[in-house]
Structure formats: C-alpha cells, structure tokens
DNA sequence: CAGTATCCTCCTAGATACTG
DNA sequence: CAGTATCTAGGAGGATACTG
C-alpha cells in the first residue's frame, strides 16, 4: 500500500492534510458539523470562530466549497444571506475528523509536556 | 465543548493539525507506523519518503521527537547510526490517523472531481 | 450582509555547503 | 552517516478599505 506514493504529491493523506490542515479549516468544519444537517450563516460562522477575519472565513469556505465538502446557498434578500452546510462528503469526513479531535483533546496535554522540556 | 476555544490557539485540534499537518510529518509517521514496534534508521526513512531532503527529514524528525511522538536512539559507531521509532503516544495517534488515511484513500478522488470543476 | 481588492509580513520549505 | 548552518523564494495569512 506504500505503492503508488512514488512522489509525495500522490499521497492522498498528504493532500488531504494540505486542505483540512490550513489554519481555519478544521474549526469551520467543526462548527458546520455541530450544526449538521442544518445550515449556518456566514455571520454566525464568523461569530463562532473567534479571531477569524472576514477575508479568511471567505477564503476558507471557498476552498471547502471548491472541494465539495461544503454546500453554499444564497438566500435572495437585501442584504443577502448566505448559508453553508456540510455535504455528504463533508459529513463522511467528519467521522475520522471527530476521532482525531477526540485524540487531540485527550492527548495534547502530553505533547505540551514533552514540548515544554519534560 | 466549544467552550474554552476563546481564541484559536487554544483549540487542541487546530494545534495538533499544525504539527502533523506540516509537509512531511504524515509520511514520516506512516513509515514509522508500518515498522512499529521496530525502529527505522535515518537513511531508511529517507529512502522510504521519496523527494524529502536531508534537512527536511531532520527537521521533521526533530519536531516529532520534541513533541514526544517519536523516540530517537543513537547507536555509537563510526559512522553513527540513528534509529527512530514511534513512542506509546505516537502509536496511539496512529489509530485516528489511520482512519483519516483510509478516508483519504477512499475519497480524495471525489474531492479531485469537485475541484476539477465538476 | 457577505463578500472583493490590495498590500504587506512572516514562516515554511527547498537548495546548498559544511562537519563530528 | 546523520546531521547543522545559511540563504532565499514563495505562499499563507493578516490589516485595511471598498462594494453589490
């Protein structure tokens, strides 16, 4: 199964991490997952992701939509409202991602200890 | 459980992804996991991670050792041999990471399709 | 409200050369 | 063999201002 990884860009895991590993992606997915199967508005996402700028939220959502993990729905109104939700694909990713989240919450303290200089 | 994430740096998942999401980390962990509980030498790791430079492998391993995920053993010889293996902590991370890998191998094609422009 | 458009700064990763 | 030391380029991410 190590076959096929003839050059790094071909490794699926690496490519997946390149996408979901970008600074705000995991938090956006988390918020959307908590609301699933419901939708979340742009402004709500922004409120629920402390510290994120308008631009970075926009960029992050665009890449998620582009990758087919998130669906975007524009509600025609003035001013417009845009709603986001995880797609089927996004929801399926949530499963392993939730496992990783649990691990992180359970073990990051150990990593911190090790990093601190033991 | 969304509590505590008052500011992004506090999110454990975000911080975990910052570490294992760096370019070569996931591949190094994968190779070490495949060899576990055995050790892998620096030169072997380099051979098994096509495209990685000496420096990047060194840097990657250092951060893993620093975080307590990998153990480093120097075999006194001339020239020296250095062996690496996953620690208990590293092995426990392998579980959710393997799940993510499986997802990536099963679904990256769908992401590619969506990205390609559908 | 939900973006775009600029500009700017750091940090990651690569290339290269040297050493115990 | 397994690193360390430099230098550099490129891109991610942030600040700010403007718009349909």
Coordinates of C-alpha atoms (C1' of nucleotides) in Angstrom, one line a residue:
Chain A
X1 CA 0.0 0.0 0.0
X2 CA 3.1 2.2 0.1
X3 CA 3.0 1.6 -3.6
X4 CA 1.8 4.5 -5.7
X5 CA 3.5 7.0 -3.4
X6 CA 6.2 7.4 -6.0
X7 CA 6.3 11.1 -5.3
X8 CA 4.9 13.0 -2.4
X9 CA 2.1 14.8 -4.2
X10 CA 0.5 11.5 -4.9
X11 CA 0.0 10.6 -1.2
X12 CA -3.7 11.1 -0.5
X13 CA -3.2 11.7 3.1
X14 CA -0.7 14.4 2.5
X15 CA -3.1 16.1 0.1
X16 CA -6.0 15.8 2.4
X17 CA -4.0 17.4 5.3
X18 CA -2.9 20.1 3.0
X19 CA -6.6 21.1 2.7
X20 CA -8.0 20.5 6.1
X21 CA -4.8 21.5 7.8
X22 CA -5.0 25.1 6.7
X23 CA -5.4 27.4 9.6
X24 CA -9.1 27.9 10.0
X25 CA -10.5 24.9 8.1
X26 CA -10.8 22.5 11.0
X27 CA -12.7 25.0 13.0
X28 CA -15.1 25.8 10.2
X29 CA -15.8 22.1 9.6
X30 CA -16.3 21.6 13.3
X31 CA -18.9 24.4 13.6
X32 CA -20.7 23.2 10.5
X33 CA -20.6 19.6 11.8
X34 CA -22.1 20.7 15.1
X35 CA -25.0 22.3 13.2
X36 CA -25.4 19.4 10.7
X37 CA -27.6 18.7 9.0
X38 CA -28.7 22.3 9.4
X39 CA -27.1 25.3 7.8
X40 CA -25.0 28.1 9.3
X41 CA -24.9 31.6 8.0
X42 CA -21.7 33.4 7.2
X43 CA -22.1 35.8 10.1
X44 CA -22.8 33.0 12.5
X45 CA -19.7 31.1 11.4
X46 CA -17.7 34.3 12.0
X47 CA -19.1 34.6 15.5
X48 CA -18.4 31.0 16.3
X49 CA -14.8 31.1 15.1
X50 CA -13.2 33.7 17.4
X51 CA -10.4 35.6 15.8
X52 CA -11.1 34.8 12.2
X53 CA -11.3 37.7 9.8
X54 CA -13.9 38.3 7.1
X55 CA -11.4 37.5 4.4
X56 CA -10.1 34.3 5.9
X57 CA -13.6 33.0 6.6
X58 CA -14.4 33.7 3.0
X59 CA -11.3 32.1 1.6
X60 CA -11.7 29.1 3.9
X61 CA -15.3 28.5 2.9
X62 CA -14.5 28.9 -0.8
X63 CA -11.9 26.2 -0.7
X64 CA -14.3 23.9 1.2
X65 CA -17.0 24.5 -1.4
X66 CA -14.5 24.1 -4.1
X67 CA -13.5 20.7 -2.7
X68 CA -17.1 19.6 -2.5
X69 CA -17.1 19.3 1.3
X70 CA -19.4 22.2 1.9
X71 CA -22.5 23.5 0.1
X72 CA -23.3 27.2 -0.3
X73 CA -26.9 28.5 -0.6
X74 CA -27.6 32.2 -1.3
X75 CA -30.9 33.5 0.1
X76 CA -32.1 36.3 -2.2
X77 CA -32.8 39.1 0.1
X78 CA -31.5 42.6 0.7
X79 CA -29.0 42.4 2.2
X80 CA -28.3 38.8 1.0
X81 CA -27.9 35.9 3.4
X82 CA -25.6 33.0 2.6
X83 CA -26.0 29.7 4.2
X84 CA -23.4 26.9 4.5
X85 CA -23.7 23.2 5.3
X86 CA -21.6 20.1 5.1
X87 CA -22.3 17.9 2.0
X88 CA -22.5 14.2 2.2
X89 CA -18.8 14.1 1.5
X90 CA -18.1 16.6 4.3
X91 CA -20.2 14.6 6.7
X92 CA -18.3 11.4 5.9
X93 CA -15.0 13.2 6.6
X94 CA -16.5 14.3 9.9
X95 CA -16.2 10.7 11.2
X96 CA -12.4 10.3 11.1
X97 CA -12.0 14.0 11.9
X98 CA -14.0 13.6 15.1
X99 CA -11.8 10.8 16.1
X100 CA -8.7 13.0 15.6
X101 CA -10.4 15.7 17.6
X102 CA -11.0 13.3 20.5
X103 CA -7.4 12.3 20.4
X104 CA -6.3 15.9 20.4
X105 CA -8.4 16.7 23.4
X106 CA -7.2 13.7 25.2
X107 CA -3.5 13.9 24.4
X108 CA -2.4 17.4 23.5
X109 CA -1.5 17.9 27.2
X110 CA 1.1 15.1 26.9
X111 CA 2.5 16.7 23.8
X112 CA 2.7 20.0 25.6
X113 CA 4.5 18.4 28.5
X114 CA 7.0 16.8 26.1
X115 CA 7.5 20.1 24.3
X116 CA 7.9 22.1 27.4
X117 CA 11.2 20.3 28.1
X118 CA 9.9 17.4 30.2
Chain B
X1 CA -17.3 21.6 24.4
X2 CA -17.0 24.6 22.2
X3 CA -16.2 26.3 25.4
X4 CA -12.5 27.0 26.1
X5 CA -11.9 27.9 22.4
X6 CA -12.0 31.6 23.4
X7 CA -9.2 32.1 21.0
X8 CA -8.0 29.9 18.2
X9 CA -4.6 28.9 19.6
X10 CA -6.4 27.1 22.4
X11 CA -8.2 24.7 20.0
X12 CA -6.4 21.3 20.5
X13 CA -7.4 20.0 17.1
X14 CA -6.0 23.1 15.4
X15 CA -2.8 22.8 17.3
X16 CA -2.5 19.1 16.5
X17 CA -3.0 19.7 12.8
X18 CA -0.4 22.4 13.0
X19 CA 2.1 19.7 13.9
X20 CA 1.1 16.7 12.0
X21 CA -0.1 18.8 9.1
X22 CA 3.4 20.0 8.2
X23 CA 4.6 18.8 4.8
X24 CA 6.4 15.6 5.6
X25 CA 5.2 14.7 9.0
X26 CA 2.3 12.4 8.0
X27 CA 4.6 10.4 5.7
X28 CA 7.2 10.0 8.3
X29 CA 4.7 8.9 10.9
X30 CA 3.2 6.4 8.3
X31 CA 6.6 4.9 7.6
X32 CA 7.4 4.6 11.3
X33 CA 4.0 3.2 12.0
X34 CA 4.4 0.5 9.4
X35 CA 7.7 -0.5 11.0
X36 CA 6.3 -0.3 14.6
X37 CA 7.2 -1.5 17.1
X38 CA 10.5 -1.8 15.2
X39 CA 12.9 1.1 14.5
X40 CA 13.8 2.7 11.3
X41 CA 17.2 4.3 10.5
X42 CA 17.5 7.9 9.2
X43 CA 18.8 6.7 5.9
X44 CA 15.9 4.2 5.5
X45 CA 13.4 6.8 6.3
X46 CA 14.9 9.0 3.7
X47 CA 14.7 6.2 1.1
X48 CA 11.1 5.5 2.0
X49 CA 10.0 9.1 1.7
X50 CA 10.7 9.9 -1.9
X51 CA 11.5 13.5 -2.5
X52 CA 12.4 14.5 1.1
X53 CA 15.7 16.3 1.6
X54 CA 18.2 15.6 4.3
X55 CA 17.3 18.8 6.0
X56 CA 13.6 18.4 5.9
X57 CA 13.8 14.9 7.3
X58 CA 16.0 16.1 10.1
X59 CA 13.7 19.0 10.9
X60 CA 10.6 16.8 10.7
X61 CA 12.0 14.1 13.0
X62 CA 13.2 16.7 15.4
X63 CA 9.8 18.2 15.9
X64 CA 8.3 14.7 16.3
X65 CA 10.9 13.9 18.9
X66 CA 10.3 17.2 20.6
X67 CA 6.6 16.5 20.8
X68 CA 7.1 13.1 22.3
X69 CA 5.7 11.2 19.4
X70 CA 8.9 9.7 18.3
X71 CA 11.9 8.3 20.1
X72 CA 15.5 8.7 18.9
X73 CA 18.3 6.2 19.7
X74 CA 21.9 6.8 18.7
X75 CA 24.0 3.7 18.1
X76 CA 27.6 4.5 18.9
X77 CA 29.5 3.5 15.9
X78 CA 31.6 5.2 13.2
X79 CA 29.8 6.4 11.3
X80 CA 27.0 6.7 13.8
X81 CA 23.6 5.2 13.2
X82 CA 20.4 6.8 14.4
X83 CA 17.2 4.8 14.9
X84 CA 13.7 6.2 15.2
X85 CA 10.5 4.6 16.4
X86 CA 7.1 5.8 17.5
X87 CA 6.5 6.2 21.2
X88 CA 3.4 5.0 23.0
X89 CA 1.9 8.4 22.3
X90 CA 2.9 8.2 18.7
X91 CA 1.3 4.8 18.4
X92 CA -1.9 6.0 20.0
X93 CA -2.1 8.8 17.4
X94 CA -1.7 6.3 14.7
X95 CA -5.2 5.0 15.3
X96 CA -7.2 8.1 14.4
X97 CA -4.5 8.9 11.8
X98 CA -5.0 5.6 10.1
X99 CA -8.7 6.3 9.9
X100 CA -8.0 9.6 8.3
X101 CA -5.7 7.9 5.8
X102 CA -8.4 5.4 4.9
X103 CA -10.8 8.2 4.3
X104 CA -8.3 10.0 2.2
X105 CA -7.6 6.9 0.1
X106 CA -11.3 6.3 -0.3
X107 CA -12.5 9.8 -1.0
X108 CA -9.7 12.0 -2.4
X109 CA -10.9 11.1 -5.9
X110 CA -14.3 12.8 -5.1
X111 CA -12.5 15.9 -3.9
X112 CA -10.5 15.9 -7.0
X113 CA -13.6 15.6 -9.2
X114 CA -15.2 18.5 -7.3
X115 CA -12.1 20.6 -7.6
X116 CA -11.6 19.8 -11.3
X117 CA -14.8 21.8 -12.0
X118 CA -17.4 19.0 -11.7
Chain C
dC1 C1' -24.6 41.1 4.9
dA2 C1' -21.2 38.9 2.5
dG3 C1' -18.0 39.4 0.2
dT4 C1' -13.6 41.6 -3.1
dA5 C1' -9.4 44.0 -3.8
dT6 C1' -4.7 45.5 -2.1
dC7 C1' -0.9 45.4 0.2
dC8 C1' 2.4 43.6 3.4
dT9 C1' 4.7 40.4 6.6
dC10 C1' 6.2 36.3 8.2
dC11 C1' 7.2 31.4 8.1
dT12 C1' 7.7 27.1 5.7
dA13 C1' 10.3 24.6 2.8
dG14 C1' 14.0 24.0 -0.6
dA15 C1' 18.9 24.4 -2.2
dT16 C1' 23.5 24.3 -1.0
dA17 C1' 27.6 23.7 1.6
dC18 C1' 30.0 22.2 5.6
dT19 C1' 31.1 18.8 10.0
dG20 C1' 31.6 15.3 14.1
Chain D
dC1 C1' 26.0 8.6 8.3
dA2 C1' 23.4 12.0 10.2
dG3 C1' 23.2 15.9 10.9
dT4 C1' 23.9 21.7 11.2
dA5 C1' 24.4 26.4 9.1
dT6 C1' 22.9 29.8 5.6
dC7 C1' 20.4 31.9 2.4
dT8 C1' 16.4 32.5 -0.4
dA9 C1' 11.8 32.2 -2.7
dG10 C1' 7.0 31.5 -2.4
dG11 C1' 2.8 31.3 -0.3
dA12 C1' -0.3 31.5 3.7
dG13 C1' -2.3 34.6 6.4
dG14 C1' -3.4 39.3 8.4
dA15 C1' -4.8 44.5 8.1
dT16 C1' -7.5 47.6 5.8
dA17 C1' -10.6 49.7 2.6
dC18 C1' -14.2 49.3 -0.7
dT19 C1' -18.9 47.2 -3.0
dG20 C1' -23.4 44.9 -4.9

